[in-house]
Short mmCIF file of C-alpha atoms in Angstrom, two decimals:
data_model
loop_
_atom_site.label_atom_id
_atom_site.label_comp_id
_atom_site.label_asym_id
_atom_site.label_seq_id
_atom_site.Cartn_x
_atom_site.Cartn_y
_atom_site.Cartn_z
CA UNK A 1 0.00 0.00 0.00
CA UNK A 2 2.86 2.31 0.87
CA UNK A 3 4.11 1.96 -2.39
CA UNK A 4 0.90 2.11 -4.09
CA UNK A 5 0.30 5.47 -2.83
CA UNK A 6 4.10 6.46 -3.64
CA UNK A 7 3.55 5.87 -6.95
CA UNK A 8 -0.12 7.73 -7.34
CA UNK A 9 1.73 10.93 -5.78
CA UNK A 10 4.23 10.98 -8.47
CA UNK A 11 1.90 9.86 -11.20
CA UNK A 12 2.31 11.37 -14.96
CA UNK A 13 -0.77 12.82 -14.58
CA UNK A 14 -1.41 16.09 -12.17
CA UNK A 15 -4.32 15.35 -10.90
CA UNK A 16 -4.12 11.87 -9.76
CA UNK A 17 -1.65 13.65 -7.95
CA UNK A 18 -3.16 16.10 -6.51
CA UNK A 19 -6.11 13.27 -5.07
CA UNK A 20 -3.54 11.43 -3.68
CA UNK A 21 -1.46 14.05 -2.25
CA UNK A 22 -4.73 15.36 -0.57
CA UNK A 23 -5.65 12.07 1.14
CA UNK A 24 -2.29 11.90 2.50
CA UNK A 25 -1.95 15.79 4.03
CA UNK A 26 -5.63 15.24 5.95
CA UNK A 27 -4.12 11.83 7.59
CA UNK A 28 -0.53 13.45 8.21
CA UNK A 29 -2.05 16.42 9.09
CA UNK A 30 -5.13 15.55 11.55
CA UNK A 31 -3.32 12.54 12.52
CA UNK A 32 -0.27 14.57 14.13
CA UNK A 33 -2.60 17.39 15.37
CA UNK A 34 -4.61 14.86 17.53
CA UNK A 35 -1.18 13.91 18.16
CA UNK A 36 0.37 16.92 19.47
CA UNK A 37 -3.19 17.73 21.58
CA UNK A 38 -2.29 15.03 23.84
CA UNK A 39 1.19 14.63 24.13
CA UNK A 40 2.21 18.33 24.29
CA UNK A 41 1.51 20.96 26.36
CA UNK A 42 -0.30 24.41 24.77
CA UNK A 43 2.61 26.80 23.61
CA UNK A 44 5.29 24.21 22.59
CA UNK A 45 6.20 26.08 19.73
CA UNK A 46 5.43 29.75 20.58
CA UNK A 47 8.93 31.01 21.69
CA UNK A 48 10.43 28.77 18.70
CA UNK A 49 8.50 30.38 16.06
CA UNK A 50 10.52 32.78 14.02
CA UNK A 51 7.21 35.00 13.47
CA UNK A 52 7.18 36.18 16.64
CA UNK A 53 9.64 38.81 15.83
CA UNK A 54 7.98 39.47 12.37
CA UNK A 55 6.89 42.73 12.43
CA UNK A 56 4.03 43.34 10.21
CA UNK A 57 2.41 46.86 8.77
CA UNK A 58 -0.39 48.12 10.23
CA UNK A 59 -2.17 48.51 6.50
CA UNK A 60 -4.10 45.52 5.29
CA UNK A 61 -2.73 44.75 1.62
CA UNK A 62 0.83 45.56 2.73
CA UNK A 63 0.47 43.25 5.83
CA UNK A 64 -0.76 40.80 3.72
CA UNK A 65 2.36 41.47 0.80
CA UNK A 66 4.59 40.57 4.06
CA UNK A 67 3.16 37.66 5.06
CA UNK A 68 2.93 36.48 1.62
CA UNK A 69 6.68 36.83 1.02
CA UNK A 70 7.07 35.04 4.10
CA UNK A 71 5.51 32.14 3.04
CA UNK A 72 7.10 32.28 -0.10
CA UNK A 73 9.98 30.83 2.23
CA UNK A 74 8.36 27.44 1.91
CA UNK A 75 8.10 27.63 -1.51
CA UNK A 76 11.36 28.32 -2.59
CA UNK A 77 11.77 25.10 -0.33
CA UNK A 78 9.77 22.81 -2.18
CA UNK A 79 10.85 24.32 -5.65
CA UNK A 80 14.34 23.83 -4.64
CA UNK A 81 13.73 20.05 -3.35
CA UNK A 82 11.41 19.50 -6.85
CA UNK A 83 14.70 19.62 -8.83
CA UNK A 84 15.89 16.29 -6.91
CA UNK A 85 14.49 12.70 -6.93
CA UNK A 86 15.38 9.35 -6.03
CA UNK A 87 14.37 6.05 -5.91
CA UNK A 88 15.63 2.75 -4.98
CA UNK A 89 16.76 0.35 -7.05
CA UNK A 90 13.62 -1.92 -8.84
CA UNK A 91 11.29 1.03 -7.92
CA UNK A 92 9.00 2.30 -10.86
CA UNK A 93 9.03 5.56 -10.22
CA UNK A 94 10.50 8.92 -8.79
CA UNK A 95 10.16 10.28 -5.62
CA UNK A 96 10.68 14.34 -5.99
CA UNK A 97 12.55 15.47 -2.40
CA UNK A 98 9.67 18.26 -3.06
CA UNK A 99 7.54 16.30 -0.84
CA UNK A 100 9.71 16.03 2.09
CA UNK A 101 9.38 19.66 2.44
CA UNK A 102 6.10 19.64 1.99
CA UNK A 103 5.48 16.97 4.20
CA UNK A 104 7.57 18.51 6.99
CA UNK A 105 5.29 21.75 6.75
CA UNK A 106 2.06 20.34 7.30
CA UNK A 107 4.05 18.26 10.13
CA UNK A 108 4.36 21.62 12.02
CA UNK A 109 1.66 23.35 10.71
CA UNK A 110 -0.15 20.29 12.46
CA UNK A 111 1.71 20.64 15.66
CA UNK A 112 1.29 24.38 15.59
CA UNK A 113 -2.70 23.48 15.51
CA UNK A 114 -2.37 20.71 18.38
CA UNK A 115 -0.52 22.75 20.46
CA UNK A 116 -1.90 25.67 20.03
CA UNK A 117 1.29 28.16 19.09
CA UNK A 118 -0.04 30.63 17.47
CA UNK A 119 1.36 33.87 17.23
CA UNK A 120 -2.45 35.90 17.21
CA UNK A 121 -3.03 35.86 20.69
CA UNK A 122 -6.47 34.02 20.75
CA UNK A 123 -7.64 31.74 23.45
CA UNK A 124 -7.52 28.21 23.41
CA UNK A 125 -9.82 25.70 22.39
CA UNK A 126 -10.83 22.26 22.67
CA UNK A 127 -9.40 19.15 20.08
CA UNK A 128 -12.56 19.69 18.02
CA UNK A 129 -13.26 22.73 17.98
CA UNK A 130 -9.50 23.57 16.93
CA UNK A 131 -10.20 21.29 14.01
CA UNK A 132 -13.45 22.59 13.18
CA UNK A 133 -11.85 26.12 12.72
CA UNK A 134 -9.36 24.83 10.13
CA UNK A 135 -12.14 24.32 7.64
CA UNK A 136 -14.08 28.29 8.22
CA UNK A 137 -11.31 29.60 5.59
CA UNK A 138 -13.53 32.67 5.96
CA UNK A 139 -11.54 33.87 9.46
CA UNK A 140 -8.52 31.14 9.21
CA UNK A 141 -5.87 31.32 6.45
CA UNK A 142 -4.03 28.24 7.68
CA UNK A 143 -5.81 25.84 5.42
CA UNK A 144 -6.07 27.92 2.07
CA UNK A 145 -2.12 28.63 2.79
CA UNK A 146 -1.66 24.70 3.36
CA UNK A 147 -3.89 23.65 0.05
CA UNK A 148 -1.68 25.98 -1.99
CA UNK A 149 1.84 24.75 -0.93
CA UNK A 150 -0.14 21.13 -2.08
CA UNK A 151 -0.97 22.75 -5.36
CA UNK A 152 2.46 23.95 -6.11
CA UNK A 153 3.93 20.60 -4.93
CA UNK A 154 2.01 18.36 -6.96
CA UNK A 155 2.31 20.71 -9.72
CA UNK A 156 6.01 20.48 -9.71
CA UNK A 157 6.69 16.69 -8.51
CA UNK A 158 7.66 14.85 -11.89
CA UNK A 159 9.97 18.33 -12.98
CA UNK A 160 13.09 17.11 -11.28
CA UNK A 161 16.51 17.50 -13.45
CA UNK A 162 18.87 15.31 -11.07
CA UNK A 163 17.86 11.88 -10.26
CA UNK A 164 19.17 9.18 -8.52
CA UNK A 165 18.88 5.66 -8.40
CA UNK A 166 20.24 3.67 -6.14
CA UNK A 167 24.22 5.10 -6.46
CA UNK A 168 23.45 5.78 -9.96
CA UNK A 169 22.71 9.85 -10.39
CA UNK A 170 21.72 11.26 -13.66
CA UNK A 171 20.52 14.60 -14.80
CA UNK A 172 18.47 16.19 -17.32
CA UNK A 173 18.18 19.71 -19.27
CA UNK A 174 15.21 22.05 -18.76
CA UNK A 175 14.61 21.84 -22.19
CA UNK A 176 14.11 18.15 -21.54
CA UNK A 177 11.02 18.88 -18.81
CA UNK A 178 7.31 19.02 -20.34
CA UNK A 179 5.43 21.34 -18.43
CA UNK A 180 1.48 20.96 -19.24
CA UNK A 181 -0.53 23.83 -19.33
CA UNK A 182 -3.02 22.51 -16.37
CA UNK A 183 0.28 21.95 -14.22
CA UNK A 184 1.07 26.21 -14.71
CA UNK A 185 -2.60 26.66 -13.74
CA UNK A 186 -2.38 24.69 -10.85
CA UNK A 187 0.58 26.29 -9.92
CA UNK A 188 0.02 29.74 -10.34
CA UNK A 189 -3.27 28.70 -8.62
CA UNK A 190 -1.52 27.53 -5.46
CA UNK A 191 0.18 31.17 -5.01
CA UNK A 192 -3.47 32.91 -5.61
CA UNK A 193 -4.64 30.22 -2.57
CA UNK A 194 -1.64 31.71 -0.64
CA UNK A 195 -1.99 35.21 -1.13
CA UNK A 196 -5.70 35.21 -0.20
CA UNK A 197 -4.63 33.24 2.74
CA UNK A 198 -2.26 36.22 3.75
CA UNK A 199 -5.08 38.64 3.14
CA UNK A 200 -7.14 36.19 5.58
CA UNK A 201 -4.14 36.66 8.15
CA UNK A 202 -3.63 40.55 7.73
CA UNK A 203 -7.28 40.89 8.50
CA UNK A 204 -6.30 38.93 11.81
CA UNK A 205 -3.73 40.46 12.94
CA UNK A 206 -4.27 44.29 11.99
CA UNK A 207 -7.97 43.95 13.09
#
């Protein structure tokens, strides 16, 4: 099964990807949140969170233009990691290091939720209700942001130019890489998901 689903992530086709990719991030994600509830106390990450000394502009859209450059951070992560892939040796297909960024996001995005280390000062909650607030993407930006990192990932996971298999490496031109038209609309669609989330965020924390 583990393979199974290895394979449908870095399928030819973008959006068997994208399902796939999906199912994963709500068990990951969920799964470590519920996770983190009970085996961490509220605040682990606070003090460790590099926001914390982010200071933002007290207008809306330029607020949101810094917290959307922030989070470009991430993406400049999983572009960079995109360009790599391995696999071991009898394996039928690629695995783009894109997701290992990716998947170490929503790992402490998901801790961030269970533990409740958030830099807008806003009272705790209960398990449920913390999940419950993930989905109003009205008032919370932390799902759009999430779903558009996913977008970019998937969109970019069979675009690697060094690969490596087993201690065999070899590497290919960008003229080599075919870049569909729905994969650039899917990317460029996971930015517009993270820019509204910033919006969402700016709202939050200018008031």
């Amino acid at each position: 099964m583990k393979l199974n689903i290895k394979e449908k992530i870095n399928s030819e086709r973008v959006s068997t990807r994208i399902v796939w990719l999906s199912l994963s991030f709500a068990v990951i994600f969920f799964g470590v949140t519920i996770l983190s509830y009970f085996l961490f106390p509220d605040g682990l990450l606070l003090k460790k969170n590099s926001v914390t000394d982010f200071t933002t502009s007290e207008n809306v859209i330029l607020c949101a233009m810094q917290i959307f450059s922030y989070n470009m951070l991430s993406v400049i992560v999983i572009i960079f990691g995109s360009l790599f892939a391995h696999k071991k040796e009898g394996e039928k297909v690629f695995q783009s290091y894109g997701y290992l960024g990716f998947f170490a996001l929503i790992t402490l995005n998901a801790i961030t939720l269970g533990t409740w280390s958030f830099t807008v000062n806003v009272n705790s909650v209960p398990l449920m209700e913390r999940i419950i607030r993930t989905f109003d993407i009205v008032h919370n930006a932390g799902l759009l942001e999430i779903y558009g990192q996913l977008l970019i990932t998937s969109a970019l996971a069979t675009k690697y130019l060094v690969m490596t298999e087993g201690k065999n490496t070899t590497t290919r031109r960008l003229s080599d890489l075919k870049i569909d038209k729905s994969e650039i609309i899917i990317f460029i669609g996971g930015l517009i998901l993270m820019f509204i989330g910033a919006l969402i965020e700016s709202h939050a924390i200018v008031g």
